[in-house]
Amino acid sequence: MNFASVRIITDDVDRLVEFYEKVMGVSAERLAPVFAELVVPSCTLAIGHSQTAQLFGAGSVVAANNHTVIIEFRVDDVEAEYARLKLFVDDWVKEPTTMPWGNRSVLFRDPDGNLVNLFEPVTEEAIKRFSGRR
């Protein structure tokens, strides 16, 4: 089994696509007006319009209503990413902080309120844990 993607359901695909293109530094593949994918070697972030929600079953997903999932990206330099993202991120949750498990993280919310964590392993144990992973 291979992990394929994480999909965010939104009422404004264009807004979220533009935001994540800036965060991830890649252009989205627009497969339909109501669906896009942002693909990097380690993952795919899919963004679908709330109009597609009925395809998954009535009431199965609700746009801009996530309070349990954190979208995480490992980066080379948290401080540099924080400085770069300050230009367009409006909702900062945590400035760069070293977490008890050895990652240096910066957390913010996307335009729909989804929590995003950019992290960099900084302790010897964390670096070892992530060695060999993409």
PDB file of C-alpha atoms in Angstrom:
ATOM      1  CA  MET A   1       0.000   0.000   0.000  1.00  0.00           C
ATOM      2  CA  ASN A   2       1.249   3.512  -0.832  1.00  0.00           C
ATOM      3  CA  PHE A   3       0.011   6.717   0.713  1.00  0.00           C
ATOM      4  CA  ALA A   4      -1.450   8.690  -2.210  1.00  0.00           C
ATOM      5  CA  SER A   5      -2.524  12.116  -0.985  1.00  0.00           C
ATOM      6  CA  VAL A   6      -4.274  14.339   1.495  1.00  0.00           C
ATOM      7  CA  ARG A   7      -7.298  16.176   0.111  1.00  0.00           C
ATOM      8  CA  ILE A   8      -8.663  19.437   1.442  1.00  0.00           C
ATOM      9  CA  ILE A   9     -12.277  20.291   0.641  1.00  0.00           C
ATOM     10  CA  THR A  10     -12.903  24.016   0.239  1.00  0.00           C
ATOM     11  CA  ASP A  11     -15.476  26.479  -1.034  1.00  0.00           C
ATOM     12  CA  ASP A  12     -12.705  28.393  -2.858  1.00  0.00           C
ATOM     13  CA  VAL A  13     -10.330  26.141  -4.798  1.00  0.00           C
ATOM     14  CA  ASP A  14      -8.517  29.032  -6.490  1.00  0.00           C
ATOM     15  CA  ARG A  15      -7.709  30.742  -3.176  1.00  0.00           C
ATOM     16  CA  LEU A  16      -6.310  27.585  -1.561  1.00  0.00           C
ATOM     17  CA  VAL A  17      -4.406  26.540  -4.677  1.00  0.00           C
ATOM     18  CA  GLU A  18      -2.726  29.952  -4.836  1.00  0.00           C
ATOM     19  CA  PHE A  19      -1.870  29.760  -1.115  1.00  0.00           C
ATOM     20  CA  TYR A  20      -0.360  26.264  -1.268  1.00  0.00           C
ATOM     21  CA  GLU A  21       1.533  27.039  -4.480  1.00  0.00           C
ATOM     22  CA  LYS A  22       3.303  29.760  -2.482  1.00  0.00           C
ATOM     23  CA  VAL A  23       3.851  27.534   0.555  1.00  0.00           C
ATOM     24  CA  MET A  24       5.062  24.483  -1.383  1.00  0.00           C
ATOM     25  CA  GLY A  25       6.864  26.309  -4.203  1.00  0.00           C
ATOM     26  CA  VAL A  26       5.222  24.241  -6.966  1.00  0.00           C
ATOM     27  CA  SER A  27       2.489  24.848  -9.508  1.00  0.00           C
ATOM     28  CA  ALA A  28      -0.760  22.960  -9.126  1.00  0.00           C
ATOM     29  CA  GLU A  29      -2.026  20.553 -11.722  1.00  0.00           C
ATOM     30  CA  ARG A  30      -5.617  21.633 -12.425  1.00  0.00           C
ATOM     31  CA  LEU A  31      -7.392  18.431 -13.430  1.00  0.00           C
ATOM     32  CA  ALA A  32     -10.816  20.113 -13.415  1.00  0.00           C
ATOM     33  CA  PRO A  33     -12.165  23.504 -12.293  1.00  0.00           C
ATOM     34  CA  VAL A  34     -13.223  21.855  -9.014  1.00  0.00           C
ATOM     35  CA  PHE A  35      -9.994  19.884  -8.386  1.00  0.00           C
ATOM     36  CA  ALA A  36      -6.249  20.452  -8.244  1.00  0.00           C
ATOM     37  CA  GLU A  37      -3.158  18.578  -7.092  1.00  0.00           C
ATOM     38  CA  LEU A  38       0.138  19.930  -5.810  1.00  0.00           C
ATOM     39  CA  VAL A  39       2.728  17.203  -6.256  1.00  0.00           C
ATOM     40  CA  VAL A  40       6.172  16.987  -4.653  1.00  0.00           C
ATOM     41  CA  PRO A  41       8.324  13.840  -4.430  1.00  0.00           C
ATOM     42  CA  SER A  42       7.160  12.986  -0.907  1.00  0.00           C
ATOM     43  CA  CYS A  43       3.428  13.718  -1.171  1.00  0.00           C
ATOM     44  CA  THR A  44       0.461  15.040  -3.090  1.00  0.00           C
ATOM     45  CA  LEU A  45      -1.817  17.681  -1.654  1.00  0.00           C
ATOM     46  CA  ALA A  46      -5.184  17.563  -3.416  1.00  0.00           C
ATOM     47  CA  ILE A  47      -7.692  20.394  -3.215  1.00  0.00           C
ATOM     48  CA  GLY A  48     -11.310  19.794  -4.138  1.00  0.00           C
ATOM     49  CA  HIS A  49     -14.321  22.078  -4.196  1.00  0.00           C
ATOM     50  CA  SER A  50     -17.140  21.444  -1.741  1.00  0.00           C
ATOM     51  CA  GLN A  51     -19.313  20.690  -4.804  1.00  0.00           C
ATOM     52  CA  THR A  52     -17.439  17.372  -5.012  1.00  0.00           C
ATOM     53  CA  ALA A  53     -18.344  16.422  -1.428  1.00  0.00           C
ATOM     54  CA  GLN A  54     -21.540  14.634  -2.462  1.00  0.00           C
ATOM     55  CA  LEU A  55     -19.367  12.127  -4.348  1.00  0.00           C
ATOM     56  CA  PHE A  56     -18.059  10.862  -0.996  1.00  0.00           C
ATOM     57  CA  GLY A  57     -21.452  10.568   0.698  1.00  0.00           C
ATOM     58  CA  ALA A  58     -23.858  13.048   2.201  1.00  0.00           C
ATOM     59  CA  GLY A  59     -22.313  14.901   5.136  1.00  0.00           C
ATOM     60  CA  SER A  60     -18.984  13.049   4.898  1.00  0.00           C
ATOM     61  CA  VAL A  61     -16.889  16.210   4.487  1.00  0.00           C
ATOM     62  CA  VAL A  62     -17.442  19.863   5.336  1.00  0.00           C
ATOM     63  CA  ALA A  63     -15.309  22.668   3.912  1.00  0.00           C
ATOM     64  CA  ALA A  64     -13.250  24.836   6.300  1.00  0.00           C
ATOM     65  CA  ASN A  65     -14.137  22.728   9.329  1.00  0.00           C
ATOM     66  CA  ASN A  66     -10.911  20.895  10.231  1.00  0.00           C
ATOM     67  CA  HIS A  67      -9.919  20.877  13.894  1.00  0.00           C
ATOM     68  CA  THR A  68      -8.036  17.578  14.104  1.00  0.00           C
ATOM     69  CA  VAL A  69      -5.550  17.249  11.228  1.00  0.00           C
ATOM     70  CA  ILE A  70      -2.224  19.049  10.852  1.00  0.00           C
ATOM     71  CA  ILE A  71      -0.747  19.267   7.357  1.00  0.00           C
ATOM     72  CA  GLU A  72       3.004  18.897   7.800  1.00  0.00           C
ATOM     73  CA  PHE A  73       5.958  19.579   5.540  1.00  0.00           C
ATOM     74  CA  ARG A  74       9.586  18.848   6.401  1.00  0.00           C
ATOM     75  CA  VAL A  75      11.830  21.725   5.304  1.00  0.00           C
ATOM     76  CA  ASP A  76      15.571  22.383   5.294  1.00  0.00           C
ATOM     77  CA  ASP A  77      15.429  25.666   7.222  1.00  0.00           C
ATOM     78  CA  VAL A  78      12.423  26.603   9.355  1.00  0.00           C
ATOM     79  CA  GLU A  79      13.730  30.113  10.042  1.00  0.00           C
ATOM     80  CA  ALA A  80      14.142  30.853   6.318  1.00  0.00           C
ATOM     81  CA  GLU A  81      10.656  29.506   5.546  1.00  0.00           C
ATOM     82  CA  TYR A  82       9.170  31.590   8.346  1.00  0.00           C
ATOM     83  CA  ALA A  83      10.777  34.723   6.907  1.00  0.00           C
ATOM     84  CA  ARG A  84       9.576  33.848   3.378  1.00  0.00           C
ATOM     85  CA  LEU A  85       6.013  33.033   4.416  1.00  0.00           C
ATOM     86  CA  LYS A  86       5.567  36.152   6.558  1.00  0.00           C
ATOM     87  CA  LEU A  87       4.818  37.998   3.314  1.00  0.00           C
ATOM     88  CA  PHE A  88       1.506  36.193   2.761  1.00  0.00           C
ATOM     89  CA  VAL A  89       0.520  34.112   5.803  1.00  0.00           C
ATOM     90  CA  ASP A  90      -1.995  36.017   7.907  1.00  0.00           C
ATOM     91  CA  ASP A  91      -2.720  33.574  10.737  1.00  0.00           C
ATOM     92  CA  TRP A  92       0.356  32.477  12.712  1.00  0.00           C
ATOM     93  CA  VAL A  93      -0.228  29.912  15.453  1.00  0.00           C
ATOM     94  CA  LYS A  94       3.352  29.397  16.679  1.00  0.00           C
ATOM     95  CA  GLU A  95       6.580  31.135  15.746  1.00  0.00           C
ATOM     96  CA  PRO A  96       9.628  28.886  15.240  1.00  0.00           C
ATOM     97  CA  THR A  97       9.878  26.649  18.302  1.00  0.00           C
ATOM     98  CA  THR A  98      11.834  23.502  19.113  1.00  0.00           C
ATOM     99  CA  MET A  99       9.379  20.764  20.063  1.00  0.00           C
ATOM    100  CA  PRO A 100      10.041  18.095  22.726  1.00  0.00           C
ATOM    101  CA  TRP A 101      10.410  15.403  20.010  1.00  0.00           C
ATOM    102  CA  GLY A 102      13.330  17.249  18.369  1.00  0.00           C
ATOM    103  CA  ASN A 103      11.776  19.143  15.484  1.00  0.00           C
ATOM    104  CA  ARG A 104      11.903  22.896  15.059  1.00  0.00           C
ATOM    105  CA  SER A 105       8.420  23.914  13.911  1.00  0.00           C
ATOM    106  CA  VAL A 106       6.470  26.925  12.744  1.00  0.00           C
ATOM    107  CA  LEU A 107       2.676  26.626  12.630  1.00  0.00           C
ATOM    108  CA  PHE A 108       0.092  28.680  10.776  1.00  0.00           C
ATOM    109  CA  ARG A 109      -3.398  28.392   9.346  1.00  0.00           C
ATOM    110  CA  ASP A 110      -4.291  28.363   5.673  1.00  0.00           C
ATOM    111  CA  PRO A 111      -7.136  30.606   4.426  1.00  0.00           C
ATOM    112  CA  ASP A 112      -9.709  27.927   5.374  1.00  0.00           C
ATOM    113  CA  GLY A 113      -8.295  27.567   8.901  1.00  0.00           C
ATOM    114  CA  ASN A 114      -6.439  24.273   8.362  1.00  0.00           C
ATOM    115  CA  LEU A 115      -3.357  23.995  10.562  1.00  0.00           C
ATOM    116  CA  VAL A 116      -0.023  23.750   8.733  1.00  0.00           C
ATOM    117  CA  ASN A 117       3.281  22.783  10.343  1.00  0.00           C
ATOM    118  CA  LEU A 118       6.632  23.323   8.654  1.00  0.00           C
ATOM    119  CA  PHE A 119       9.315  21.475  10.569  1.00  0.00           C
ATOM    120  CA  GLU A 120      13.019  20.754  10.527  1.00  0.00           C
ATOM    121  CA  PRO A 121      14.559  17.901  12.537  1.00  0.00           C
ATOM    122  CA  VAL A 122      17.236  19.535  14.717  1.00  0.00           C
ATOM    123  CA  THR A 123      18.203  17.102  17.471  1.00  0.00           C
ATOM    124  CA  GLU A 124      20.432  14.119  16.777  1.00  0.00           C
ATOM    125  CA  GLU A 125      17.531  11.727  17.477  1.00  0.00           C
ATOM    126  CA  ALA A 126      15.125  13.579  15.189  1.00  0.00           C
ATOM    127  CA  ILE A 127      17.682  13.793  12.397  1.00  0.00           C
ATOM    128  CA  LYS A 128      18.308  10.047  12.725  1.00  0.00           C
ATOM    129  CA  ARG A 129      14.539   9.316  12.737  1.00  0.00           C
ATOM    130  CA  PHE A 130      14.080  11.150   9.440  1.00  0.00           C
ATOM    131  CA  SER A 131      17.216   9.896   7.698  1.00  0.00           C
ATOM    132  CA  GLY A 132      16.256   7.844   4.668  1.00  0.00           C
ATOM    133  CA  ARG A 133      12.783   9.388   4.426  1.00  0.00           C
ATOM    134  CA  ARG A 134      11.886  11.708   1.607  1.00  0.00           C
TER     135      ARG A 134
END
